[in-house]
C-alpha positions as MATLAB code, in Angstrom:
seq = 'XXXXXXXXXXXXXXXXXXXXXXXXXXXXXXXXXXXXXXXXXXXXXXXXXXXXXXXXXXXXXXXXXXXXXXXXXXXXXXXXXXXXXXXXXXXXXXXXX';
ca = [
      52.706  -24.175  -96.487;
      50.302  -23.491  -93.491;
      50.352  -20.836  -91.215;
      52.076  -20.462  -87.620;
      51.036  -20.720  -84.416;
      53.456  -20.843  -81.229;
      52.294  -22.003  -77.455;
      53.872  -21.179  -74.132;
      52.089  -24.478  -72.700;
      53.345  -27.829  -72.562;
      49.311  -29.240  -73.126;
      48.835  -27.482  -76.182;
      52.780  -28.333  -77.185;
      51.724  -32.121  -76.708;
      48.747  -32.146  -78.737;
      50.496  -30.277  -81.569;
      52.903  -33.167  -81.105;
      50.642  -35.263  -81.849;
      48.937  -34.129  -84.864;
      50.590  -34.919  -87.981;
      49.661  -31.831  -89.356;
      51.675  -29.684  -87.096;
      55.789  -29.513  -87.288;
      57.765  -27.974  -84.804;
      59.160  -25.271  -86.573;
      61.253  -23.423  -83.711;
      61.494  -23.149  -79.897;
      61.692  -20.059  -77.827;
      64.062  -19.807  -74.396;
      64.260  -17.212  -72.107;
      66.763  -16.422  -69.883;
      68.575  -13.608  -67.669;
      66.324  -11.169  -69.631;
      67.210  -12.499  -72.681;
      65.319  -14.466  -75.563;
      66.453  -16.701  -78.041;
      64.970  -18.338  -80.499;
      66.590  -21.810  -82.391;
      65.239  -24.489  -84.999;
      68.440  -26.718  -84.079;
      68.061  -29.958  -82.648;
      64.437  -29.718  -82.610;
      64.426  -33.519  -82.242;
      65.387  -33.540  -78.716;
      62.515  -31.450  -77.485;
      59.375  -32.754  -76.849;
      60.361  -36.192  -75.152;
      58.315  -36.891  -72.501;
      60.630  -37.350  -68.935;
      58.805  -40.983  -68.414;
      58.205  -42.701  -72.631;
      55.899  -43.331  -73.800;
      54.165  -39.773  -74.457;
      50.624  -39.358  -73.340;
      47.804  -39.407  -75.870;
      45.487  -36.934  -76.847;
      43.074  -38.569  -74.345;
      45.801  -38.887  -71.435;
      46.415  -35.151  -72.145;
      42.335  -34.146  -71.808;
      42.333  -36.400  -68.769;
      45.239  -35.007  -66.785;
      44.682  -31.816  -67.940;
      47.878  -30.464  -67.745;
      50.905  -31.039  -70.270;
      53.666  -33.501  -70.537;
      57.408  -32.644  -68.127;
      60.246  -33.406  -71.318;
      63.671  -33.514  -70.769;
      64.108  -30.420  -72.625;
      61.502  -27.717  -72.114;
      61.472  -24.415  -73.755;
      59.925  -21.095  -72.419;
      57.406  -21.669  -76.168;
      57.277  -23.561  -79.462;
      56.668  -22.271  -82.630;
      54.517  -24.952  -84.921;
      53.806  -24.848  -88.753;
      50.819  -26.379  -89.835;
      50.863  -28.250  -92.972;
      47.829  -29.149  -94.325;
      46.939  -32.645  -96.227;
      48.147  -32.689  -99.267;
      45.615  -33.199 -102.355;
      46.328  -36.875 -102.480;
      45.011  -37.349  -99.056;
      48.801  -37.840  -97.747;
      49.936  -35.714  -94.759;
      53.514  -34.733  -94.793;
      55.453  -36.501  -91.452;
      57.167  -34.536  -89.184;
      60.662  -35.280  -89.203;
      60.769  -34.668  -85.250;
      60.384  -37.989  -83.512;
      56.708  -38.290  -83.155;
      55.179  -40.972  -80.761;
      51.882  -42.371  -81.183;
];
């Protein structure tokens, strides 16, 4: 296994996103004072509000992240590096390309 790396911004969230050698591993929220921290139902975060979600490019354009439906105060990613075989392991949070 790779290392871990978390973001409090959306435009580094969406390029993690979209690099197959990043999983989401956990998401941080904050609130009343209070943090929590889940890997639940990491599948619903990181859907774009308008599908389908930006590229890489679209992301350097704008330069600014993506609005999803369900933001977190940070995400926590895992990188996974290619295997020996040249494979890279999926993410089994809905990625868009």
């Amino acid at each position: 296994m790779g290392g871990c790396w978390p973001t409090t911004t959306h435009a580094y969230a969406g390029l993690a996103h979209l690099d197959p050698r990043h999983r989401l591993a956990a998401v941080l929220h904050h609130r009343s004072g209070h943090y929590h921290l889940t890997a639940d139902g990491l599948d619903r975060y990181l859907q774009p509000k308008r599908p389908p979600h930006p590229t890489r490019e679209q992301l350097h354009t704008a330069g600014r992240g993506t609005v999803y439906t369900r933001p977190a105060t940070a995400y926590l990613f895992r990188l996974h590096p290619t295997r020996a075989n040249g494979r890279q392991d999926r993410n089994p949070v809905g990625r868009h390309r």
